[in-house]
Amino acid sequence: MSLKLPIATKLLVVLILTALTPLLIVGWIGYYNAQTLISIASQANREVAELAMSDSSAALSSELESRLLALTERHAGDIDEILTRVQADTIKLADFATYLYAHPETLKRYAFPSEYEPAPANAMFGSRQPSRNSWLGVFGDRVDEQGQVNAETRREIELTEYMDILFNSVAATNPYAVQMYINTAGQLSRGMPFVDGEYQWVDATDQFANLPDVTAFDFYYLADAEHNPDRGPEWTELYWDPAGLGWMVSSIAPVYREDELVAVTGIDITLKRIVEGIVGLQVEQTGFAFLMSGSGQAIAFPERAAEFLQFHGSFEGEFKENEAFKHPLREVRDVGFQGLIERMGAGEQGLRTYVDPETDEAFFFAYHPIPVTGWSVGIVVPVQEVIAPALRTNAKIEQSRERTAEALNARTQSLLQTFLWLLFASVLILVPLAVLFARSISRPISALADGARRVGAGELEHRIHLRSGDEIEALAKTFNQMATDLQAKIDETERANRELMQLDQLKSKFISMASHELRTPLIAIQGYVDLIRDGKGGVISEAQRKMLDTVSRNATRLARIIAELLDISRIEENKLVLHRTPVSMAEIVREIADEQQPYLDSRGHRLSVELAEPLPLVEGDRDRLAQVTINLLGNAIKYTPDMGQLVIRLYAEANPERDAALDSKSEPKSVEKPEIDIVHQTVAIPRPEPGWVHLEVSDNGIGIKREDLGKLFQRFSTLGDITKHRSDKNAFMAGGTGLGLSIVQGIVQAHDGRIWVDSEFGKGSTFHVLLPALAAEAIGVAVANAEPTPVPATADEAERAAAFKVIQFETAQAPQIDRPQDQRLSVLVVDDEPDVITFTRAMLEEQYEIHSAQTSATAIREAINRQPDLVLLDAWMPGISGYDVCRTLKRNSNTRDTPIIIFTAATQKIDEERAREAGADGFVTKPFRRDQMIALIDSFRKRP
C-alpha cells in the first residue's frame, strides 16, 4: 500500500532529510573531535607536568645539597674555632704548671694567698672563706681524720696558688671559659669558675665532700700516660655540671715533671655556649642539625630530632657519680644509618641520601668534621620537604589541566545544545551555519590535536598558532608555554649527550666496518683452501698439502692479527681479554722459527735459537705471546741487511735486580746469559727457582738512534722516513703502520711483564721481554681449574679455535627441523658477495640442498616461497641489513620457526648482541670452518 502524502509534504520531508543528514554528520564530527581534543590535551599536559616535576625536583635537590654542605662546614668551622681557642688556653695552663713544678725553688710565696681550713666532717681540706682567689680542695688519703694535710701537700698547695695568675688571664680573654682548674696526682684540686663572665666563689670542701680519688675521673685519667701517651691535649665526653651550669665538656692537658705525670690542667665550657647555632638550626620544615663526638656519642640535638635519633632518655646527671651523657648513635637505627655514623666518626665529610627501611622515607644527610676534637656536625632534611615546591607546582598544573578539560567539555556540550536548537528551528538556516561552525571548530581542534601529537612524539620545537578567540586559543597558548619551558629544560641535556652519542656510534661503526672489510677477503681464501685439502679440486700431493696447510695456518693467523689490530683501543683502555693457560715459550719460539725459515732464507739471514733448560712455563694467552715473538722476530728480519745474524735466546731468571730500572731506563744493567752459540741448540743450565722467563731477540742490523728510543713503542711510530725505505742503502726495509711494537707492549704489560730495548745505532738491537714464570705447584692448580675443553693437537688448531666463533643462542623455544635423518636439508645462503656464495655452496652442497640470494628483498621472497629448512644470512647486506631481514622472517607466520644463522665478518661483542636481539638462532664469524658449520646446522635437527 503506497503512502498518500501531498507533494509539498514530500518535498519538505526530502529537504529536511537532505539538510539534516549532512548537518548531523558535521555535528557528530565536531562533537567527536572535541572529545578527542580533551583526551589528547589532558594526556599531553600530564606528560609535561611529569617532566616539569622531575626537572624541578632535581634542581631543588641540587640547590639544597650545596646549601647543606655549606651549612655543615660553616657550623663545624664555628665550633672548631671556639674549641681551638679553648684548647690553646688549656695548653698555656699546662705549660705554666709545668714550669712551676720544674722550678719550685725559684718561687716565693704567692703575693695573694688564700686561707685554708680543715673540714673533717667532709674528709676535706681547702679554702672555706670567700675571696677573689681560686677555690682549693684536698681529697682522699692526703687528708687525715682531723682534716689536716702534711707538709709536702702544703708546699704543693702554695705552689699551685700561682695558677691564679693565668686563671684570671684566661677568664679575661676567653669568654667561653666557664672554669679553669688543675688536678694533681697528690689529690689536690684547684679551680676558678666564672658564670656569664662574672667570678663565682665556691666552697670546695662542701661542693666536693667525701671525694675518694680525683685521678679516677675522666677529666684526669684521659690525660694520663696510659690513655694519652703523646702527652697532647684531650677532650672529655659530655657530663653534667655539679654547679648547675648544665651540660659541659672539658679541654684537658697533662703536666709532667720529667717523665712523671704530676697534674692535669683543664678548662670547662658549657655546651649551651657552643651549640646554640646547632640546636636552633632548622632546614625546611623539620630538618635539624646535631653534634656527635668522635666515639659516636650524641652531644647536642633539638627535641624534634629525638624521634629520628631514637633518643628516649633524660638530660639530667649527677657529677658525684661521674655520670656522662650516654646515647651511642652507633647502636640505633639500621645498618645504613650506622654506616653514615661510622663515616662521621672517621672524620669524613660529604652528603649522602639515607632511606628509612621502616617508612621508606628518604633524607638528605650532610656531615662535616670538627678537627680539633674529632667531633662531627650532621644535618638531616627529609627529601620530601625539598621537593615540596615542585609538588605544589605539579598540583597547580594538574588543577589547570582539569579546569581546561572541564572548560573544553562544557564548550562541547554547549555546542551540542546549540546544534539541536538550530536543527529544530530552521533546517535551511542550520545547514550553512552548521557547516560554517563545524569548520570554525574543526580547524583549530585539528591544529591543537596535531600539535599535541607532535609535541608528545618529541617535536618540542613545534608551536600551535591559533586565532580562534576562545578557550581553544587560550589552551593553545598555555600548551605552547609549557612546551617552551620543557624545551628549555631539556635542550641543555640533549646538547651535552648528542656529541657523546655521535662519537660512540662512529666508533662502533668504524670497528664493525673495519673488521668486516678486513676479514671478508679471507673468507674465499680459507674456504677454498679447505675445499682443496678435502679433495674437492682433485687429488693433491703431500707437498701440496703441506703448502695448503701453511696457507691455511697463515690465513688463520691473519684473521687473528686483524682482530688484534682492532684491539689496540682495548689495550690503551686496559680492557684486553686474555685466555690464560700454562704456556711453553720454548714451543712457541720453535714453531715461529720454523715458520719464518722461508723468509729468513730469502734474505740470507742466519738465525740462532738458544733455549736454556730447565725452562718454566708461563701463565698467559698462547696466541698473544706468539704474536709478541712473531712481531719482534719480524722486525729483526726487516731491519737487518741481507746475510745478517739473528739470535733468539730464552732462559729463566731468579728475582732479577733490574725491576726498579725497567720503568725509567731503556738500558738496564746486564744479567747472566747462557753461554750458547749453536743454532737450535738446547743446553741444561743449573739455576735457582726461577721467577721470570726472559726472551731476547737480537740482530746486527741498522740499530736505533738514541733520540728515537723514547718513541719506539708509540702508536704509528716508524724509524726514519717511510718514503725512503725502498731506496738508498736501507732498501731492504719494508714499510709498516707503526702499530706492531705498541701492540706488543700492551700484550706484555697485560701479562704483568716488562719490555725494553738495548740498541747501538749502526750495530744492531736486542729486544728484551720478561714474563712472570708459573711456579711448579701452580701448574697443577691451573690445569685442574681449566675448563674441560679439548686441547688442540697443534698450534694451528689452537689458532683456528681462537679465530673462528660458532655460537648457538639459547632460547626458551629453540626451533627444530623435523626431517628424517636420511633426508637432505635445504639451506638458503644469503650474501651480497658472489664469491662467498660460490665457496659456501661448494663447501656445503655435498651435505645439503643449497639455494642462494644476493639481495635482502630476494632473500625474503625466497625464504617465504621456498620455506627452506635453515637460512644462513649475512649480517652486512646493502639496503636492508641482515638483522632487519632476520626480524622480518621471524615475524612472518611461514618462516617464524625456521632456524636463522647470522654469519658475518664483524667480530665485536656488539655484533653478536645485535644478532641475538634480531631473533637469530646462531652466530658464526667469517671465515668459518666447514666441519663447524655442519655441526651447527645439524644441531637444529629434531632428535628421534
GROMACS .gro file of C-alpha atoms in nm, residues 162-485:
model
  324
  162TYR     CA    1  10.047   3.083   9.121
  163MET     CA    2   9.792   2.928   8.877
  164ASP     CA    3   9.554   3.214   8.972
  165ILE     CA    4   9.766   3.445   8.756
  166LEU     CA    5   9.686   3.250   8.437
  167PHE     CA    6   9.332   3.163   8.553
  168ASN     CA    7   9.248   3.535   8.566
  169SER     CA    8   9.425   3.597   8.234
  170VAL     CA    9   9.228   3.327   8.051
  171ALA     CA   10   8.899   3.441   8.207
  172ALA     CA   11   8.963   3.796   8.086
  173THR     CA   12   9.043   3.697   7.725
  174ASN     CA   13   8.831   3.388   7.658
  175PRO     CA   14   8.455   3.440   7.705
  176TYR     CA   15   8.385   3.068   7.654
  177ALA     CA   16   8.589   2.952   7.955
  178VAL     CA   17   8.349   2.874   8.242
  179GLN     CA   18   8.604   2.731   8.481
  180MET     CA   19   8.984   2.684   8.481
  181TYR     CA   20   9.127   2.418   8.708
  182ILE     CA   21   9.425   2.198   8.794
  183ASN     CA   22   9.400   1.848   8.946
  184THR     CA   23   9.717   1.688   9.082
  185ALA     CA   24   9.836   1.338   9.146
  186GLY     CA   25   9.858   1.443   9.512
  187GLN     CA   26   9.473   1.457   9.536
  188LEU     CA   27   9.471   1.835   9.516
  189SER     CA   28   9.217   2.023   9.302
  190ARG     CA   29   9.216   2.398   9.242
  191GLY     CA   30   8.978   2.592   9.019
  192MET     CA   31   8.839   2.934   8.933
  193PRO     CA   32   8.477   2.946   8.800
  194PHE     CA   33   8.310   3.223   8.602
  195VAL     CA   34   7.935   3.238   8.532
  196ASP     CA   35   7.838   3.468   8.244
  197GLY     CA   36   8.180   3.628   8.273
  198GLU     CA   37   8.147   3.701   8.649
  199TYR     CA   38   8.367   3.535   8.910
  200GLN     CA   39   8.178   3.300   9.144
  201TRP     CA   40   8.309   3.178   9.480
  202VAL     CA   41   8.290   2.802   9.553
  203ASP     CA   42   8.340   2.626   9.889
  204ALA     CA   43   8.523   2.320   9.762
  205THR     CA   44   8.502   2.137  10.096
  206ASP     CA   45   8.124   2.142  10.068
  207GLN     CA   46   8.092   2.112   9.693
  208PHE     CA   47   8.317   1.806   9.667
  209ALA     CA   48   8.269   1.647  10.010
  210ASN     CA   49   8.397   1.290  10.062
  211LEU     CA   50   8.551   1.268   9.715
  212PRO     CA   51   8.767   0.949   9.725
  213ASP     CA   52   9.015   0.992   9.439
  214VAL     CA   53   9.038   1.282   9.192
  215THR     CA   54   9.250   1.076   8.948
  216ALA     CA   55   8.961   0.833   8.891
  217PHE     CA   56   8.759   1.088   8.694
  218ASP     CA   57   8.777   1.120   8.315
  219PHE     CA   58   8.892   1.483   8.339
  220TYR     CA   59   9.212   1.341   8.489
  221TYR     CA   60   9.275   0.987   8.363
  222LEU     CA   61   9.207   1.073   7.996
  223ALA     CA   62   9.532   1.272   8.008
  224ASP     CA   63   9.749   1.014   8.189
  225ALA     CA   64  10.026   0.813   8.019
  226GLU     CA   65   9.807   0.508   7.955
  227HIS     CA   66   9.529   0.696   7.775
  228ASN     CA   67   9.742   0.977   7.631
  229PRO     CA   68  10.095   0.856   7.554
  230ASP     CA   69  10.152   1.151   7.317
  231ARG     CA   70  10.102   1.398   7.608
  232GLY     CA   71   9.883   1.624   7.395
  233PRO     CA   72   9.556   1.797   7.482
  234GLU     CA   73   9.239   1.585   7.511
  235TRP     CA   74   8.861   1.642   7.537
  236THR     CA   75   8.622   1.470   7.779
  237GLU     CA   76   8.280   1.333   7.694
  238LEU     CA   77   7.966   1.531   7.779
  239TYR     CA   78   7.887   1.548   8.156
  240TRP     CA   79   7.651   1.734   8.394
  241ASP     CA   80   7.796   2.032   8.582
  242PRO     CA   81   7.754   1.999   8.961
  243ALA     CA   82   7.727   2.375   8.998
  244GLY     CA   83   7.409   2.378   8.789
  245LEU     CA   84   7.559   2.526   8.473
  246GLY     CA   85   7.420   2.246   8.257
  247TRP     CA   86   7.597   2.004   8.028
  248MET     CA   87   7.970   2.064   7.986
  249VAL     CA   88   8.284   1.933   7.820
  250SER     CA   89   8.640   1.990   7.932
  251SER     CA   90   8.964   2.051   7.746
  252ILE     CA   91   9.246   1.895   7.948
  253ALA     CA   92   9.626   1.875   7.917
  254PRO     CA   93   9.883   1.679   8.120
  255VAL     CA   94  10.159   1.833   8.332
  256TYR     CA   95  10.479   1.629   8.354
  257ARG     CA   96  10.786   1.665   8.574
  258GLU     CA   97  11.036   1.486   8.355
  259ASP     CA   98  10.853   1.151   8.294
  260GLU     CA   99  10.621   1.174   8.597
  261LEU     CA  100  10.260   1.290   8.550
  262VAL     CA  101  10.210   1.535   8.840
  263ALA     CA  102   9.891   1.717   8.738
  264VAL     CA  103   9.624   1.781   8.474
  265THR     CA  104   9.505   2.130   8.379
  266GLY     CA  105   9.167   2.192   8.226
  267ILE     CA  106   8.907   2.443   8.109
  268ASP     CA  107   8.532   2.373   8.133
  269ILE     CA  108   8.298   2.514   7.872
  270THR     CA  109   7.920   2.482   7.881
  271LEU     CA  110   7.756   2.309   7.589
  272LYS     CA  111   7.499   2.585   7.554
  273ARG     CA  112   7.759   2.840   7.450
  274ILE     CA  113   7.885   2.634   7.154
  275VAL     CA  114   7.578   2.456   7.026
  276GLU     CA  115   7.318   2.735   7.018
  277GLY     CA  116   7.355   2.751   6.641
  278ILE     CA  117   7.329   2.371   6.609
  279VAL     CA  118   7.019   2.330   6.825
  280GLY     CA  119   6.846   2.636   6.681
  281LEU     CA  120   6.919   2.547   6.316
  282GLN     CA  121   6.609   2.448   6.117
  283VAL     CA  122   6.626   2.348   5.750
  284GLU     CA  123   6.297   2.341   5.559
  285GLN     CA  124   6.010   2.241   5.795
  286THR     CA  125   6.152   1.960   6.009
  287GLY     CA  126   6.521   1.942   5.916
  288PHE     CA  127   6.762   1.958   6.207
  289ALA     CA  128   7.131   1.953   6.300
  290PHE     CA  129   7.310   1.751   6.566
  291LEU     CA  130   7.658   1.727   6.718
  292MET     CA  131   7.839   1.395   6.774
  293SER     CA  132   8.165   1.306   6.949
  294GLY     CA  133   8.438   1.100   6.786
  295SER     CA  134   8.326   0.790   6.978
  296GLY     CA  135   7.976   0.812   6.831
  297GLN     CA  136   7.809   0.971   7.137
  298ALA     CA  137   7.539   1.230   7.070
  299ILE     CA  138   7.641   1.566   7.216
  300ALA     CA  139   7.363   1.805   7.117
  301PHE     CA  140   7.041   1.796   6.915
  302PRO     CA  141   6.700   1.967   6.926
  303GLU     CA  142   6.393   1.797   7.075
  304ARG     CA  143   6.241   1.741   6.727
  305ALA     CA  144   6.541   1.520   6.642
  306ALA     CA  145   6.485   1.283   6.937
  307GLU     CA  146   6.248   1.053   6.744
  308PHE     CA  147   6.476   1.028   6.441
  309LEU     CA  148   6.782   0.962   6.661
  310GLN     CA  149   6.571   0.723   6.874
  311PHE     CA  150   6.654   0.905   7.198
  312HIS     CA  151   6.414   0.831   7.486
  313GLY     CA  152   6.635   0.915   7.790
  314SER     CA  153   6.690   1.217   8.017
  315PHE     CA  154   6.938   1.505   8.011
  316GLU     CA  155   6.986   1.501   8.390
  317GLY     CA  156   7.303   1.369   8.558
  318GLU     CA  157   7.495   1.352   8.888
  319PHE     CA  158   7.853   1.482   8.892
  320LYS     CA  159   7.945   1.296   9.207
  321GLU     CA  160   7.861   0.971   9.035
  322ASN     CA  161   8.068   1.082   8.735
  323GLU     CA  162   7.768   1.017   8.508
  324ALA     CA  163   7.828   1.123   8.149
  325PHE     CA  164   7.556   1.169   7.889
  326LYS     CA  165   7.529   0.841   7.701
  327HIS     CA  166   7.342   0.799   7.374
  328PRO     CA  167   7.564   0.598   7.132
  329LEU     CA  168   7.446   0.666   6.776
  330ARG     CA  169   7.634   0.359   6.650
  331GLU     CA  170   7.370   0.144   6.822
  332VAL     CA  171   7.049   0.299   6.682
  333ARG     CA  172   6.850   0.256   6.361
  334ASP     CA  173   6.963   0.030   6.076
  335VAL     CA  174   7.295  -0.064   5.917
  336GLY     CA  175   7.269   0.216   5.660
  337PHE     CA  176   7.239   0.480   5.934
  338GLN     CA  177   7.525   0.324   6.131
  339GLY     CA  178   7.740   0.337   5.816
  340LEU     CA  179   7.687   0.715   5.799
  341ILE     CA  180   7.775   0.745   6.169
  342GLU     CA  181   8.094   0.546   6.104
  343ARG     CA  182   8.187   0.793   5.829
  344MET     CA  183   8.133   1.082   6.070
  345GLY     CA  184   8.338   0.908   6.339
  346ALA     CA  185   8.620   0.858   6.086
  347GLY     CA  186   8.635   1.233   6.025
  348GLU     CA  187   8.489   1.227   5.675
  349GLN     CA  188   8.276   1.497   5.517
  350GLY     CA  189   8.010   1.481   5.249
  351LEU     CA  190   7.642   1.431   5.174
  352ARG     CA  191   7.451   1.105   5.134
  353THR     CA  192   7.087   1.002   5.092
  354TYR     CA  193   6.953   0.782   5.370
  355VAL     CA  194   6.625   0.585   5.335
  356ASP     CA  195   6.439   0.474   5.650
  357PRO     CA  196   6.377   0.099   5.591
  358GLU     CA  197   6.058   0.106   5.801
  359THR     CA  198   5.884   0.404   5.642
  360ASP     CA  199   6.073   0.424   5.307
  361GLU     CA  200   6.115   0.798   5.376
  362ALA     CA  201   6.430   0.947   5.220
  363PHE     CA  202   6.655   1.201   5.398
  364PHE     CA  203   6.947   1.417   5.288
  365PHE     CA  204   7.229   1.353   5.540
  366ALA     CA  205   7.516   1.606   5.536
  367TYR     CA  206   7.814   1.586   5.774
  368HIS     CA  207   8.143   1.769   5.842
  369PRO     CA  208   8.420   1.702   6.099
  370ILE     CA  209   8.544   1.931   6.378
  371PRO     CA  210   8.918   1.854   6.360
  372VAL     CA  211   9.029   1.981   6.699
  373THR     CA  212   8.807   1.738   6.897
  374GLY     CA  213   8.724   1.468   6.646
  375TRP     CA  214   8.356   1.564   6.677
  376SER     CA  215   8.129   1.597   6.377
  377VAL     CA  216   7.828   1.810   6.277
  378GLY     CA  217   7.537   1.643   6.095
  379ILE     CA  218   7.231   1.792   5.924
  380VAL     CA  219   6.927   1.579   5.832
  381VAL     CA  220   6.649   1.702   5.600
  382PRO     CA  221   6.357   1.498   5.458
  383VAL     CA  222   6.383   1.479   5.078
  384GLN     CA  223   6.006   1.516   5.056
  385GLU     CA  224   6.027   1.865   5.204
  386VAL     CA  225   6.290   1.962   4.948
  387ILE     CA  226   6.069   1.874   4.654
  388ALA     CA  227   5.755   2.017   4.817
  389PRO     CA  228   5.763   2.330   4.591
  390ALA     CA  229   5.781   2.103   4.288
  391LEU     CA  230   5.484   1.902   4.421
  392ARG     CA  231   5.284   2.221   4.473
  393THR     CA  232   5.370   2.338   4.122
  394ASN     CA  233   5.269   2.000   3.985
  395ALA     CA  234   4.939   2.019   4.175
  396LYS     CA  235   4.870   2.361   4.023
  397ILE     CA  236   4.947   2.224   3.676
  398GLU     CA  237   4.712   1.935   3.742
  399GLN     CA  238   4.438   2.173   3.858
  400SER     CA  239   4.492   2.384   3.546
  401ARG     CA  240   4.468   2.071   3.333
  402GLU     CA  241   4.142   1.969   3.498
  403ARG     CA  242   3.997   2.317   3.457
  404THR     CA  243   4.095   2.320   3.092
  405ALA     CA  244   3.937   1.980   3.038
  406GLU     CA  245   3.620   2.094   3.214
  407ALA     CA  246   3.610   2.409   3.001
  408LEU     CA  247   3.653   2.206   2.683
  409ASN     CA  248   3.386   1.961   2.792
  410ALA     CA  249   3.144   2.241   2.881
  411ARG     CA  250   3.215   2.407   2.550
  412THR     CA  251   3.142   2.083   2.367
  413GLN     CA  252   2.811   2.034   2.547
  414SER     CA  253   2.709   2.391   2.471
  415LEU     CA  254   2.784   2.339   2.105
  416LEU     CA  255   2.572   2.025   2.103
  417GLN     CA  256   2.271   2.205   2.259
  418THR     CA  257   2.303   2.493   2.016
  419PHE     CA  258   2.317   2.247   1.732
  420LEU     CA  259   1.990   2.079   1.844
  421TRP     CA  260   1.801   2.410   1.888
  422LEU     CA  261   1.905   2.532   1.547
  423LEU     CA  262   1.812   2.197   1.395
  424PHE     CA  263   1.452   2.227   1.516
  425ALA     CA  264   1.426   2.599   1.438
  426SER     CA  265   1.525   2.604   1.075
  427VAL     CA  266   1.670   2.326   0.865
  428LEU     CA  267   1.755   2.555   0.573
  429ILE     CA  268   1.940   2.802   0.800
  430LEU     CA  269   2.102   2.531   1.012
  431VAL     CA  270   2.282   2.361   0.725
  432PRO     CA  271   2.511   2.651   0.624
  433LEU     CA  272   2.551   2.761   0.986
  434ALA     CA  273   2.636   2.409   1.096
  435VAL     CA  274   2.891   2.370   0.817
  436LEU     CA  275   3.048   2.708   0.896
  437PHE     CA  276   3.051   2.636   1.269
  438ALA     CA  277   3.197   2.288   1.219
  439ARG     CA  278   3.474   2.435   1.010
  440SER     CA  279   3.545   2.704   1.269
  441ILE     CA  280   3.577   2.435   1.533
  442SER     CA  281   3.740   2.151   1.343
  443ARG     CA  282   4.033   2.354   1.213
  444PRO     CA  283   4.162   2.480   1.549
  445ILE     CA  284   4.084   2.143   1.705
  446SER     CA  285   4.283   1.967   1.432
  447ALA     CA  286   4.568   2.213   1.475
  448LEU     CA  287   4.566   2.163   1.852
  449ALA     CA  288   4.538   1.784   1.821
  450ASP     CA  289   4.819   1.774   1.566
  451GLY     CA  290   5.034   1.998   1.785
  452ALA     CA  291   4.969   1.784   2.091
  453ARG     CA  292   5.057   1.471   1.896
  454ARG     CA  293   5.380   1.617   1.758
  455VAL     CA  294   5.493   1.755   2.094
  456GLY     CA  295   5.403   1.425   2.258
  457ALA     CA  296   5.613   1.249   1.991
  458GLY     CA  297   5.917   1.461   2.084
  459GLU     CA  298   5.892   1.763   1.846
  460LEU     CA  299   5.927   2.011   2.131
  461GLU     CA  300   6.011   2.300   1.897
  462HIS     CA  301   5.664   2.280   1.738
  463ARG     CA  302   5.417   2.559   1.834
  464ILE     CA  303   5.040   2.585   1.780
  465HIS     CA  304   4.926   2.911   1.613
  466LEU     CA  305   4.552   2.976   1.660
  467ARG     CA  306   4.337   3.290   1.641
  468SER     CA  307   4.001   3.145   1.744
  469GLY     CA  308   3.945   3.392   2.027
  470ASP     CA  309   3.801   3.130   2.261
  471GLU     CA  310   3.916   2.872   2.519
  472ILE     CA  311   4.090   2.671   2.248
  473GLU     CA  312   4.320   2.964   2.171
  474ALA     CA  313   4.386   3.004   2.546
  475LEU     CA  314   4.462   2.633   2.570
  476ALA     CA  315   4.698   2.656   2.273
  477LYS     CA  316   4.886   2.944   2.437
  478THR     CA  317   4.911   2.752   2.764
  479PHE     CA  318   5.026   2.445   2.577
  480ASN     CA  319   5.290   2.647   2.386
  481GLN     CA  320   5.421   2.797   2.710
  482MET     CA  321   5.454   2.456   2.873
  483ALA     CA  322   5.631   2.321   2.564
  484THR     CA  323   5.868   2.621   2.571
  485ASP     CA  324   5.952   2.563   2.938
   0.00000   0.00000   0.00000
